[in-house]
Short mmCIF file of C-alpha atoms in Angstrom, two decimals:
data_model
loop_
_atom_site.label_atom_id
_atom_site.label_comp_id
_atom_site.label_asym_id
_atom_site.label_seq_id
_atom_site.Cartn_x
_atom_site.Cartn_y
_atom_site.Cartn_z
CA MET A 1 61.17 101.73 126.71
CA PRO A 2 63.63 101.59 129.66
CA LEU A 3 62.77 103.96 132.50
CA ARG A 4 66.23 105.57 132.43
CA ILE A 5 65.87 106.56 128.78
CA LEU A 6 62.30 107.72 129.36
CA LEU A 7 63.49 110.01 132.17
CA ILE A 8 66.23 111.47 129.97
CA LEU A 9 63.75 112.11 127.15
CA GLY A 10 61.40 113.74 129.65
CA ALA A 11 64.16 116.05 130.85
CA LEU A 12 65.08 116.96 127.26
CA SER A 13 61.42 117.68 126.48
CA ALA A 14 61.31 120.04 129.47
CA PHE A 15 63.82 122.52 128.02
CA GLY A 16 61.06 124.52 126.35
CA PRO A 17 58.56 124.90 129.20
CA LEU A 18 61.27 125.39 131.84
CA ALA A 19 63.08 128.12 129.93
CA ILE A 20 59.78 129.82 129.08
CA ASP A 21 57.94 129.64 132.39
CA MET A 22 60.69 129.79 135.00
CA TYR A 23 61.67 133.40 134.34
CA LEU A 24 58.16 134.83 133.86
CA PRO A 25 57.93 135.98 137.53
CA ALA A 26 61.16 137.94 136.97
CA PHE A 27 59.78 140.27 134.28
CA PRO A 28 59.29 143.24 136.65
CA ALA A 29 62.72 142.69 138.20
CA LEU A 30 64.33 142.51 134.76
CA ALA A 31 62.57 145.72 133.74
CA ARG A 32 64.00 147.46 136.81
CA ALA A 33 67.46 146.00 136.29
CA PHE A 34 67.67 147.25 132.71
CA ALA A 35 65.77 150.52 133.30
CA THR A 36 63.00 149.67 130.87
CA ASP A 37 59.40 148.41 130.93
CA VAL A 38 57.91 144.93 130.95
CA GLU A 39 56.84 145.23 127.31
CA GLN A 40 60.49 145.56 126.28
CA VAL A 41 61.47 142.60 128.47
CA GLN A 42 58.91 140.52 126.58
CA LEU A 43 61.21 140.79 123.57
CA SER A 44 63.39 138.19 125.27
CA LEU A 45 60.41 135.80 125.25
CA ALA A 46 59.69 136.55 121.59
CA ALA A 47 63.35 135.89 120.76
CA TYR A 48 63.10 132.51 122.46
CA PHE A 49 60.05 131.55 120.37
CA VAL A 50 61.83 132.58 117.17
CA GLY A 51 64.85 130.50 118.17
CA LEU A 52 62.66 127.48 118.86
CA ALA A 53 60.86 127.74 115.52
CA LEU A 54 64.04 128.18 113.47
CA GLY A 55 66.44 125.97 115.39
CA GLN A 56 64.31 122.86 115.13
CA LEU A 57 64.53 123.00 111.32
CA VAL A 58 68.33 122.80 111.60
CA TYR A 59 68.57 119.89 114.04
CA GLY A 60 66.23 117.59 112.11
CA PRO A 61 68.50 117.03 109.07
CA LEU A 62 71.58 116.96 111.33
CA ALA A 63 70.03 114.20 113.45
CA ASP A 64 69.13 112.17 110.36
CA ARG A 65 72.64 112.54 108.90
CA TYR A 66 74.94 112.34 111.93
CA GLY A 67 72.81 110.35 114.37
CA ARG A 68 70.91 111.47 117.44
CA ARG A 69 73.72 111.81 119.97
CA ARG A 70 76.15 114.27 118.38
CA PRO A 71 73.64 117.04 117.49
CA LEU A 72 71.94 116.49 120.84
CA LEU A 73 75.18 116.89 122.81
CA ALA A 74 76.06 120.04 120.88
CA GLY A 75 72.60 121.55 121.41
CA VAL A 76 72.43 120.81 125.13
CA ALA A 77 75.93 122.25 125.65
CA LEU A 78 74.89 125.39 123.74
CA PHE A 79 71.79 125.70 125.95
CA ALA A 80 73.89 125.53 129.12
CA MET A 81 76.40 128.11 127.90
CA ALA A 82 73.72 130.50 126.67
CA SER A 83 71.93 130.20 130.03
CA LEU A 84 75.11 131.35 131.77
CA ALA A 85 75.43 134.21 129.29
CA ALA A 86 71.87 135.27 130.13
CA ALA A 87 72.64 135.12 133.86
CA PHE A 88 75.42 137.68 133.44
CA ALA A 89 73.70 139.84 130.82
CA PRO A 90 74.81 143.49 131.23
CA SER A 91 71.99 144.83 129.06
CA LEU A 92 68.58 143.90 127.74
CA GLU A 93 69.99 143.50 124.22
CA TRP A 94 72.50 140.97 125.57
CA LEU A 95 69.70 139.09 127.33
CA VAL A 96 67.56 138.97 124.17
CA ALA A 97 70.50 137.61 122.16
CA ALA A 98 71.33 135.05 124.86
CA ARG A 99 67.71 133.90 124.95
CA PHE A 100 67.74 133.40 121.18
CA VAL A 101 70.89 131.27 121.39
CA GLN A 102 69.47 129.44 124.41
CA ALA A 103 66.45 128.44 122.31
CA LEU A 104 68.69 127.32 119.45
CA GLY A 105 70.41 124.95 121.88
CA GLY A 106 67.37 123.83 123.84
CA CYS A 107 65.29 122.87 120.83
CA ALA A 108 67.77 120.07 120.07
CA GLY A 109 66.39 118.15 123.03
CA MET A 110 62.81 118.65 121.91
CA VAL A 111 63.45 117.56 118.31
CA ILE A 112 65.66 114.59 119.07
CA ALA A 113 63.52 113.28 121.95
CA ARG A 114 60.63 112.81 119.49
CA ALA A 115 62.97 111.21 116.94
CA VAL A 116 64.33 108.77 119.55
CA VAL A 117 60.79 107.69 120.44
CA ARG A 118 60.08 107.04 116.76
CA ASP A 119 63.35 105.09 116.41
CA ARG A 120 62.45 102.74 119.24
CA CYS A 121 58.65 102.49 119.12
CA ASP A 122 55.83 101.64 116.71
CA PRO A 123 52.94 104.16 116.39
CA LEU A 124 50.86 102.63 119.18
CA ALA A 125 53.78 102.46 121.60
CA SER A 126 54.83 105.96 120.52
CA ALA A 127 51.44 107.36 121.54
CA LYS A 128 51.86 105.79 124.98
CA VAL A 129 55.39 107.16 125.39
CA PHE A 130 54.38 110.64 124.21
CA SER A 131 51.54 110.54 126.76
CA GLN A 132 54.06 109.75 129.49
CA LEU A 133 56.27 112.60 128.32
CA MET A 134 53.22 114.87 128.59
CA LEU A 135 53.54 114.38 132.35
CA VAL A 136 56.68 116.49 132.15
CA MET A 137 55.03 119.01 129.83
CA GLY A 138 52.20 119.36 132.33
CA LEU A 139 54.30 119.50 135.50
CA ALA A 140 56.85 121.99 134.17
CA PRO A 141 54.38 124.90 133.85
CA ILE A 142 53.26 124.26 137.45
CA LEU A 143 56.69 123.93 139.02
CA ALA A 144 58.72 126.32 136.88
CA PRO A 145 57.02 129.60 137.92
CA VAL A 146 57.08 128.50 141.57
CA ALA A 147 60.80 127.69 141.40
CA GLY A 148 61.47 130.89 139.48
CA GLY A 149 59.59 132.98 142.04
CA ALA A 150 61.46 131.36 144.94
CA LEU A 151 64.85 131.94 143.30
CA LEU A 152 63.90 135.51 142.45
CA ALA A 153 62.97 136.24 146.06
CA SER A 154 66.04 134.58 147.56
CA SER A 155 68.84 135.17 145.06
CA GLY A 156 67.72 137.50 142.28
CA TRP A 157 66.83 136.93 138.64
CA GLN A 158 70.33 135.80 137.71
CA ALA A 159 69.87 132.65 139.80
CA ILE A 160 67.07 131.50 137.47
CA PHE A 161 69.41 131.33 134.50
CA VAL A 162 72.18 129.75 136.58
CA LEU A 163 69.75 126.97 137.53
CA LEU A 164 68.83 126.49 133.86
CA ALA A 165 72.55 126.22 133.06
CA LEU A 166 72.98 123.56 135.76
CA PHE A 167 69.94 121.70 134.43
CA GLY A 168 71.48 121.76 130.95
CA ALA A 169 74.79 120.47 132.29
CA ALA A 170 73.03 117.62 134.12
CA CYS A 171 71.18 116.66 130.93
CA LEU A 172 74.45 116.77 128.99
CA LEU A 173 76.03 114.33 131.45
CA ALA A 174 72.98 112.03 131.34
CA VAL A 175 73.05 111.89 127.53
CA LEU A 176 76.79 111.18 127.54
CA LEU A 177 76.46 108.32 130.02
CA TRP A 178 73.11 106.68 129.34
CA LEU A 179 71.50 107.61 126.02
CA PRO A 180 72.72 105.33 123.21
CA GLU A 181 72.52 106.03 119.51
CA THR A 182 69.06 104.94 118.38
CA ILE A 183 69.24 105.11 114.58
CA PRO A 184 69.34 101.51 113.32
CA ALA A 185 72.75 100.57 111.95
CA ASP A 186 71.26 99.48 108.61
CA GLN A 187 69.32 102.72 108.08
CA PRO A 188 70.78 104.89 105.28
CA ARG A 189 71.92 108.39 106.30
CA ALA A 190 70.65 111.14 104.03
CA PRO A 191 73.07 113.97 103.13
CA ILE A 192 72.48 117.42 104.55
CA SER A 193 72.15 118.76 101.01
CA GLY A 194 68.83 116.95 100.74
CA ALA A 195 67.28 118.75 103.72
CA LEU A 196 65.08 121.08 101.66
CA GLY A 197 63.89 118.16 99.59
CA LYS A 198 62.94 116.30 102.76
CA TYR A 199 60.91 119.24 104.01
CA ARG A 200 59.18 119.58 100.64
CA GLY A 201 58.33 115.90 100.77
CA LEU A 202 56.93 116.24 104.30
CA PHE A 203 54.76 119.19 103.27
CA ALA A 204 53.41 117.01 100.43
CA ASP A 205 52.66 114.12 102.82
CA ARG A 206 49.00 114.71 103.64
CA PHE A 207 48.96 112.32 106.59
CA PHE A 208 52.01 113.94 108.21
CA ILE A 209 51.11 117.55 107.53
CA GLY A 210 47.47 117.05 108.51
CA HIS A 211 48.31 115.70 111.95
CA ALA A 212 51.17 118.18 112.40
CA LEU A 213 48.81 121.09 111.68
CA SER A 214 45.94 119.78 113.81
CA GLY A 215 48.32 119.26 116.75
CA GLY A 216 49.99 122.61 116.13
CA LEU A 217 46.66 124.44 116.06
CA CYS A 218 45.69 122.82 119.34
CA MET A 219 49.01 123.96 120.81
CA GLY A 220 48.18 127.43 119.48
CA GLY A 221 45.05 127.32 121.61
CA MET A 222 47.16 126.34 124.62
CA PHE A 223 49.46 129.33 124.14
CA ALA A 224 46.51 131.65 123.62
CA TYR A 225 45.39 130.53 127.08
CA ILE A 226 48.91 131.04 128.52
CA ALA A 227 49.11 134.53 127.00
CA GLY A 228 45.60 135.64 127.94
CA SER A 229 44.95 134.03 131.31
CA PRO A 230 47.09 136.38 133.46
CA PHE A 231 44.99 139.38 132.35
CA VAL A 232 41.68 137.49 132.57
CA PHE A 233 42.33 135.92 135.95
CA ILE A 234 44.25 138.68 137.74
CA GLU A 235 43.20 141.99 136.22
CA LEU A 236 39.71 141.27 134.90
CA TYR A 237 38.42 139.06 137.71
CA GLY A 238 40.68 140.18 140.55
CA VAL A 239 42.35 136.87 141.38
CA PRO A 240 45.35 137.65 143.65
CA ALA A 241 48.60 137.21 141.74
CA GLU A 242 49.83 134.69 144.31
CA HIS A 243 46.76 132.52 143.61
CA TYR A 244 47.14 132.57 139.84
CA GLY A 245 49.49 129.59 140.00
CA TRP A 246 46.82 127.49 141.68
CA LEU A 247 44.32 128.07 138.87
CA PHE A 248 47.02 127.48 136.30
CA GLY A 249 47.98 124.33 138.16
CA ILE A 250 44.43 122.94 138.19
CA ASN A 251 44.28 123.11 134.41
CA ALA A 252 47.77 121.64 134.12
CA ALA A 253 46.66 118.81 136.40
CA GLY A 254 43.78 118.11 134.01
CA PHE A 255 46.27 118.00 131.15
CA ILE A 256 48.47 115.53 133.05
CA LEU A 257 45.51 113.34 134.06
CA MET A 258 44.15 113.05 130.53
CA ALA A 259 47.61 112.27 129.15
CA GLN A 260 47.72 109.28 131.46
CA VAL A 261 44.14 108.33 130.57
CA ASN A 262 45.29 108.34 126.96
CA VAL A 263 47.73 105.52 127.74
CA ARG A 264 44.74 103.39 128.81
CA LEU A 265 42.71 104.40 125.76
CA MET A 266 45.39 102.93 123.50
CA ARG A 267 44.23 99.47 124.65
CA TRP A 268 41.01 99.88 122.67
CA ARG A 269 41.81 102.00 119.61
CA GLY A 270 44.83 103.58 117.96
CA PRO A 271 45.97 107.21 118.11
CA GLU A 272 44.35 108.24 114.81
CA PHE A 273 40.91 107.21 116.09
CA TRP A 274 41.31 109.28 119.26
CA VAL A 275 42.61 112.37 117.44
CA ARG A 276 39.40 112.50 115.42
CA ARG A 277 37.26 112.24 118.58
CA TRP A 278 39.12 114.50 120.98
CA VAL A 279 39.58 117.35 118.51
CA TRP A 280 35.81 117.83 118.37
CA PHE A 281 35.57 117.76 122.16
CA TYR A 282 38.26 120.43 122.27
CA PHE A 283 36.37 122.58 119.76
CA ALA A 284 33.06 122.14 121.62
CA SER A 285 34.70 123.22 124.88
CA ALA A 286 36.30 126.21 123.14
CA LEU A 287 32.99 127.23 121.57
CA LEU A 288 31.30 127.11 124.97
CA LEU A 289 34.15 129.18 126.41
CA LEU A 290 33.64 131.83 123.73
CA ALA A 291 29.89 131.96 124.31
CA ILE A 292 30.38 132.44 128.06
CA ALA A 293 33.11 135.04 127.55
CA ALA A 294 30.86 136.99 125.16
CA ALA A 295 28.16 137.04 127.86
CA ARG A 296 30.71 138.73 130.20
CA PRO A 297 29.84 136.90 133.43
CA VAL A 298 30.40 138.74 136.70
CA ALA A 299 32.20 135.73 138.18
CA LEU A 300 35.18 133.79 136.88
CA TRP A 301 34.01 130.24 137.54
CA PRO A 302 31.72 129.90 134.46
CA LEU A 303 34.79 130.46 132.29
CA LEU A 304 36.91 127.98 134.22
CA ILE A 305 34.77 124.94 133.39
CA PRO A 306 35.08 124.99 129.55
CA LEU A 307 38.66 126.25 129.87
CA PHE A 308 39.49 123.17 131.92
CA GLY A 309 37.90 121.04 129.20
CA CYS A 310 40.06 122.67 126.54
CA VAL A 311 43.34 122.26 128.39
CA ALA A 312 42.61 118.75 129.69
CA SER A 313 41.65 117.43 126.24
CA LEU A 314 45.07 118.48 124.94
CA GLY A 315 46.55 115.76 127.15
CA CYS A 316 44.98 113.26 124.73
CA LEU A 317 45.19 115.28 121.54
CA LEU A 318 48.85 116.28 121.48
CA PRO A 319 50.49 112.86 122.06
CA ASN A 320 48.16 111.16 119.58
CA ALA A 321 48.63 113.82 116.89
CA THR A 322 52.40 113.61 117.38
CA ALA A 323 52.38 109.80 117.16
CA CYS A 324 50.30 109.90 113.97
CA ALA A 325 52.52 112.52 112.34
CA MET A 326 55.68 110.53 113.12
CA ALA A 327 54.23 107.09 112.32
CA ASP A 328 55.58 106.68 108.77
CA GLN A 329 58.76 108.72 109.18
CA ARG A 330 61.36 106.18 110.22
CA ALA A 331 64.04 107.29 107.75
CA ASN A 332 63.14 110.98 108.17
CA ALA A 333 62.34 110.97 111.89
CA GLY A 334 64.69 113.84 112.69
CA SER A 335 63.43 116.10 109.91
CA ALA A 336 59.80 115.18 110.59
CA SER A 337 60.24 115.95 114.30
CA ALA A 338 61.89 119.25 113.42
CA LEU A 339 59.13 120.37 111.06
CA LEU A 340 56.48 119.22 113.52
CA GLY A 341 58.02 121.26 116.34
CA SER A 342 58.63 124.30 114.16
CA LEU A 343 55.01 124.32 113.00
CA GLN A 344 53.78 123.92 116.57
CA PHE A 345 55.74 126.83 117.97
CA SER A 346 55.08 129.05 114.96
CA LEU A 347 51.34 128.54 115.38
CA ALA A 348 51.67 128.94 119.16
CA ALA A 349 53.52 132.25 118.80
CA THR A 350 50.95 133.46 116.25
CA ALA A 351 48.05 132.61 118.56
CA ALA A 352 49.69 134.31 121.56
CA THR A 353 50.36 137.41 119.45
CA LEU A 354 46.74 137.52 118.28
CA VAL A 355 45.49 137.52 121.86
CA GLY A 356 47.54 140.62 122.57
CA ALA A 357 46.61 142.32 119.29
CA LEU A 358 42.88 141.78 119.87
CA HIS A 359 42.97 142.91 123.50
CA ASP A 360 39.78 144.79 124.39
CA GLY A 361 39.63 144.55 128.17
CA THR A 362 37.49 141.38 128.19
CA ALA A 363 38.03 137.62 128.06
CA VAL A 364 36.69 137.48 124.49
CA PRO A 365 40.04 137.77 122.63
CA MET A 366 41.53 134.82 124.52
CA ALA A 367 38.38 132.74 124.06
CA ALA A 368 38.02 133.71 120.39
CA VAL A 369 41.58 132.68 119.52
CA ILE A 370 41.18 129.38 121.39
CA ALA A 371 37.90 128.72 119.56
CA ALA A 372 39.41 129.62 116.18
CA CYS A 373 42.30 127.22 116.83
CA GLY A 374 39.81 124.52 117.82
CA LEU A 375 37.69 125.02 114.71
CA LEU A 376 40.67 124.96 112.36
CA ALA A 377 42.15 121.91 114.11
CA ALA A 378 38.85 120.03 113.80
CA LEU A 379 38.50 120.91 110.12
CA VAL A 380 42.10 119.89 109.38
CA ALA A 381 41.64 116.59 111.24
CA TYR A 382 38.42 115.90 109.32
CA ALA A 383 40.03 116.74 105.98
CA THR A 384 43.05 114.56 106.80
CA ALA A 385 40.83 111.60 107.65
CA ARG A 386 38.89 112.03 104.39
CA ALA A 387 42.01 112.44 102.26
CA THR A 388 43.92 109.50 103.70
CA SER A 389 41.01 107.06 103.85
CA GLY A 390 40.20 107.37 100.17
#
């Protein structure tokens, strides 16, 4: 795939992590600005997750019917405008609404980037491209909070959303100039009225739904870590808040490294083979994490080792599970990408919510949710392999 297109797809894939992570340092400032507490500000994050889960289901059929470019241009433009609306929000309710609309726009890039990869690549090449896109997914959580914190200190929280609007505008221009339509000219275009039928068919496709669920459950474990690690690192083990980003960055670096290792692994075996292997490594690391958390160590470092194993293994798991799920979906690539993304973020939001609901002042809730996600992902992957090999 040409480097220019790969860079555009990487930028489109970054809408989610940038819009989620960049404004996290501003939560206290937003609470002060709107005379409320941080818990109420978190509603804006929940609204974004809901928008991501729902919006992807809309863009999939649109992308299959009208091509990749037109829905993508509309979504990216909506993201940029909603980001500006968030920057000038006069109330928390306005901000929550703007964040919901921002997600509805931003998820177009996430859905259609996966569909474009499927349009242009076979399953093996797709796994390699998705691994390269994971570089963006790994770097964004490192850089976004740092950039958000710097903007917050220098220009206030509004500057964060202005920067997101400018990023959206830049992506809009790049798509207009350099991203061609990728649906083959001879491919039939399904009517929008058949969208529900497509989704029913995808749910009945055991190969697709098995890999979509196993990848989604692994992403749920990732978001359980994102939701639980600030309390575990900062409050439970006393890591200074300014050093939290370094620990977060080490795990993200492991994720990036393994995503690039995955490109090399494709030389020996295909993505389905590696999904079945790495999902058990992920579960083993998560089980060790839970055992250590239950022992309540006095130091943080025993928890960091299996946690690193969990996060790093996702660099191999997620691109391979995505490539497998999309492998047979040429005519339905948009809808398949949409359902895949919606399942991922629904499971991720559920896992993050569970960590908060189970909070007991220890690291056990975070570890337990990660381990549960790992167990379910391993069982789903095993069942999928059995069902599709028979």
